[in-house]
C-alpha atoms as a printed R data frame, in Angstrom:
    type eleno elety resid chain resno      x      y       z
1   ATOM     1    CA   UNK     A     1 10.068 69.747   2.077
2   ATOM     2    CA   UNK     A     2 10.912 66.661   4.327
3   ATOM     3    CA   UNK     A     3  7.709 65.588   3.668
4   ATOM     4    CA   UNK     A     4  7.674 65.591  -0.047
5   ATOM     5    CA   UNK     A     5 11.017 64.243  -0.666
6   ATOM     6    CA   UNK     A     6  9.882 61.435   1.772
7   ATOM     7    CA   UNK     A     7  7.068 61.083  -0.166
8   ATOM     8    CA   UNK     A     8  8.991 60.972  -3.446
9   ATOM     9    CA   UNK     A     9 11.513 58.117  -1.931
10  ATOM    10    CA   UNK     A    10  8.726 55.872  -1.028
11  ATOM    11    CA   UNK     A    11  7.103 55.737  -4.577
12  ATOM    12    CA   UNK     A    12 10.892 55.465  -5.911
13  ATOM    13    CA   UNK     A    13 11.383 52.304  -3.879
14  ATOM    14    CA   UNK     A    14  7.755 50.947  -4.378
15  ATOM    15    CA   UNK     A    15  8.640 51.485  -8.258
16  ATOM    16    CA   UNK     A    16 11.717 49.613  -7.992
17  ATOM    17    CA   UNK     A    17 10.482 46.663  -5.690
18  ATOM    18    CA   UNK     A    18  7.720 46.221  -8.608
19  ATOM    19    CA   UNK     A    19 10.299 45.963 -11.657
20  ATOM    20    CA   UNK     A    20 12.038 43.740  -8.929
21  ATOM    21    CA   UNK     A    21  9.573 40.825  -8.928
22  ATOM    22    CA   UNK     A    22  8.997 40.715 -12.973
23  ATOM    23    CA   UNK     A    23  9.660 36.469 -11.882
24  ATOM    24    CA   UNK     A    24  7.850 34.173 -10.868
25  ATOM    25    CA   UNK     A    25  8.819 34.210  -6.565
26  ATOM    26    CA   UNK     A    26  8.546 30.259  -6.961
27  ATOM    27    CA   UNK     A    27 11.827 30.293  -8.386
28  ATOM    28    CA   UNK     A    28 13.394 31.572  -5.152
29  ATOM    29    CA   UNK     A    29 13.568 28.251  -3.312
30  ATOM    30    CA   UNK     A    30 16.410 27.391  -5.777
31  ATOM    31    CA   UNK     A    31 17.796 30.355  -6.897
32  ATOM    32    CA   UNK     A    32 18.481 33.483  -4.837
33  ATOM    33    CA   UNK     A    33 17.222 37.212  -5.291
34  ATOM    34    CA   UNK     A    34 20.995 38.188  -6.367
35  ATOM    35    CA   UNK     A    35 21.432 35.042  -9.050
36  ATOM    36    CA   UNK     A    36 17.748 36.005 -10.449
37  ATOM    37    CA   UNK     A    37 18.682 39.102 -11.107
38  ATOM    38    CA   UNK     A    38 21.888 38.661 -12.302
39  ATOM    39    CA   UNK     A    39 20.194 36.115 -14.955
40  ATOM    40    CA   UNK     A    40 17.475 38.764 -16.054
41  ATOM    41    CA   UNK     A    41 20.531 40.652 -16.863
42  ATOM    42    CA   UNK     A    42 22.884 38.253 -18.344
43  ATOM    43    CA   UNK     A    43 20.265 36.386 -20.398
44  ATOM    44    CA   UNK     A    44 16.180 37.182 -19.909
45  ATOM    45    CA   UNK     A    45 15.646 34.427 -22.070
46  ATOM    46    CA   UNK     A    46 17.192 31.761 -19.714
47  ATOM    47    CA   UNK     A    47 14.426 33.194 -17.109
48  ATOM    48    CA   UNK     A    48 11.565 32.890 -19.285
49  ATOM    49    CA   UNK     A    49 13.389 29.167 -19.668
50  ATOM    50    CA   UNK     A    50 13.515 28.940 -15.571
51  ATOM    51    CA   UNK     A    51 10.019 29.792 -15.341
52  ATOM    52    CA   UNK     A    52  8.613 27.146 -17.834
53  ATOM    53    CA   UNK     A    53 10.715 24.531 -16.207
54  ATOM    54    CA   UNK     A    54  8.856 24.610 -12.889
55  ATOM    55    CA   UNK     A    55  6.183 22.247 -14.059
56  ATOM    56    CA   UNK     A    56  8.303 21.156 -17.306
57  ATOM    57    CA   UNK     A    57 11.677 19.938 -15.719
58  ATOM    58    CA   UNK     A    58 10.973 16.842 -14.396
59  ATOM    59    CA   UNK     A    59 10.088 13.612 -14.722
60  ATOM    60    CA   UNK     A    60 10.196  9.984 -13.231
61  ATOM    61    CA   UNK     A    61 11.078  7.049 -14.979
62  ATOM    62    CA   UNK     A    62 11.728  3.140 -14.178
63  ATOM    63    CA   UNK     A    63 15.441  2.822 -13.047
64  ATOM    64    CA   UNK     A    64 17.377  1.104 -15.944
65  ATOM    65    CA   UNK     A    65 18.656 -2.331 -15.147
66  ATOM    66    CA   UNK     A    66 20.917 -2.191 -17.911
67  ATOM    67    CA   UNK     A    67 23.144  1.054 -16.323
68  ATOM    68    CA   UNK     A    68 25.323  0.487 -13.621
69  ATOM    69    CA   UNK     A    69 25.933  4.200 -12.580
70  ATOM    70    CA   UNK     A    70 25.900  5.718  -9.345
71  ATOM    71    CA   UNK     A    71 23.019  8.332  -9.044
72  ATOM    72    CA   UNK     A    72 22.655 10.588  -5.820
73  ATOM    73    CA   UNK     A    73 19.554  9.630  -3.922
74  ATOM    74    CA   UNK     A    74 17.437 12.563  -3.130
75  ATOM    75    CA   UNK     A    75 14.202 12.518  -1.102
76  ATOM    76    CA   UNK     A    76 12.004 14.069  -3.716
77  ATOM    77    CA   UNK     A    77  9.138 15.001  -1.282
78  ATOM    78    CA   UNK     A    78  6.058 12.701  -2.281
79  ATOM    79    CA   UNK     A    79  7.159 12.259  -5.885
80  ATOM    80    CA   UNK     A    80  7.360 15.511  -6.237
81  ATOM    81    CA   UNK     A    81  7.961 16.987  -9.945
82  ATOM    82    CA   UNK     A    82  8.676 20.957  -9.206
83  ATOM    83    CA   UNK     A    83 12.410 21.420  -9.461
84  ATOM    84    CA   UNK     A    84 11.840 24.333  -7.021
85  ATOM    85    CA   UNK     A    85  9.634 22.109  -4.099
86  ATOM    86    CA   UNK     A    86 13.352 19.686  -4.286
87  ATOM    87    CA   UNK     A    87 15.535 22.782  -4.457
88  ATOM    88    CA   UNK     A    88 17.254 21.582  -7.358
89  ATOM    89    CA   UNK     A    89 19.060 24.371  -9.524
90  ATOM    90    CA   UNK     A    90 18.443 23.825 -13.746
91  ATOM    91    CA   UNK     A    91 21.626 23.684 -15.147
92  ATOM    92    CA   UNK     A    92 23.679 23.135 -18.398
93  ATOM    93    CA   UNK     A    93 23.634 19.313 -18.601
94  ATOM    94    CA   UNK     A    94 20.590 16.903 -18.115
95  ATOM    95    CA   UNK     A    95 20.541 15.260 -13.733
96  ATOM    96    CA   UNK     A    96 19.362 12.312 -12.756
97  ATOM    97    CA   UNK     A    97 18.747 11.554  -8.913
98  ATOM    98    CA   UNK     A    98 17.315  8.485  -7.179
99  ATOM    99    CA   UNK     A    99 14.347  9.324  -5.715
100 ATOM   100    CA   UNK     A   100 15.051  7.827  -2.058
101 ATOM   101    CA   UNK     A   101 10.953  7.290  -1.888
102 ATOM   102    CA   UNK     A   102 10.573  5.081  -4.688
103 ATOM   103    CA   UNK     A   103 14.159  4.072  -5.907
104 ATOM   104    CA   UNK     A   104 12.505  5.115  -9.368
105 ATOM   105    CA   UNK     A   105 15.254  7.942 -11.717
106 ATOM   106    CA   UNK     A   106 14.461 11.336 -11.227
107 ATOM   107    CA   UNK     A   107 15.332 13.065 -14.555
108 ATOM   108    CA   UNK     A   108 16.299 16.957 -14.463
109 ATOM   109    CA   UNK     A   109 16.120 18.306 -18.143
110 ATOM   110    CA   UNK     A   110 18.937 20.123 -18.755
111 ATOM   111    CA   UNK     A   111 18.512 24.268 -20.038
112 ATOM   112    CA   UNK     A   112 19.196 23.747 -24.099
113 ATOM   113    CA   UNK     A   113 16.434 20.890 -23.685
114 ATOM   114    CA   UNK     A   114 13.941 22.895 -21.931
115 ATOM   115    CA   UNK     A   115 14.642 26.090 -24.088
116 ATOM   116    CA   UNK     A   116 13.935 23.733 -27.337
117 ATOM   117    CA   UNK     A   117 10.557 22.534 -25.504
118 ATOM   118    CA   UNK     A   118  9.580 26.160 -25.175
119 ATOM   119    CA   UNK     A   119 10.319 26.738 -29.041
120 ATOM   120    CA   UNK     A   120  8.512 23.804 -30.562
121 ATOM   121    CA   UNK     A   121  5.505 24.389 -28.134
């Protein structure tokens, strides 16, 4: 009896740990297990939007002269364009970082940007 109910626990949790990863694991250097999940449940879309981002988010551009803002500097780990490999987190509103290599913008695309690439692709 032990032996069977055992048996039956271990394929229950093997079943579960394989619904469990239905994202791609890059996305845990920025987000953790807990806030992927809760987004899967909240809004699957917005994962499917997470995932294309890793190789969609960002891009480098030429600092503009013209701007006199104040950017956070970031070392972006040899130019790096995976918002994952710079543990950034996509959010609501478009980021832009100094890349501390380079001094060149680091651009972020913001969700509703990335969700539109997606659409129009």
């Amino acid at each position: 009896m032990k032996k069977k109910l055992f048996s039956f626990l271990l394929f229950f949790l093997t079943v579960q740990f394989a619904q469990a990863q239905k994202f791609n694991s890059e996305l845990l250097k920025s987000y953790s297990q807990s806030e992927i999940v809760k987004i899967e449940q909240e809004n699957p879309n917005q994962l499917k939007v997470l995932e294309y981002a890793i190789n969609h988010a960002c891009y480098y551009i030429n600092k503009p002269e013209s701007k006199n803002s104040e950017y956070p500097v970031i070392n972006t780990k040899n130019h790096s364009t995976n918002f994952t490999k710079l543990e950034l987190k996509i959010t609501d509103r478009t980021q832009y970082f100094i890349a501390k290599e380079s001094g060149k913008l680091l651009v972020v695309k913001s969700l509703y940007v990335l969700e539109l690439e997606m659409k129009n692709k």
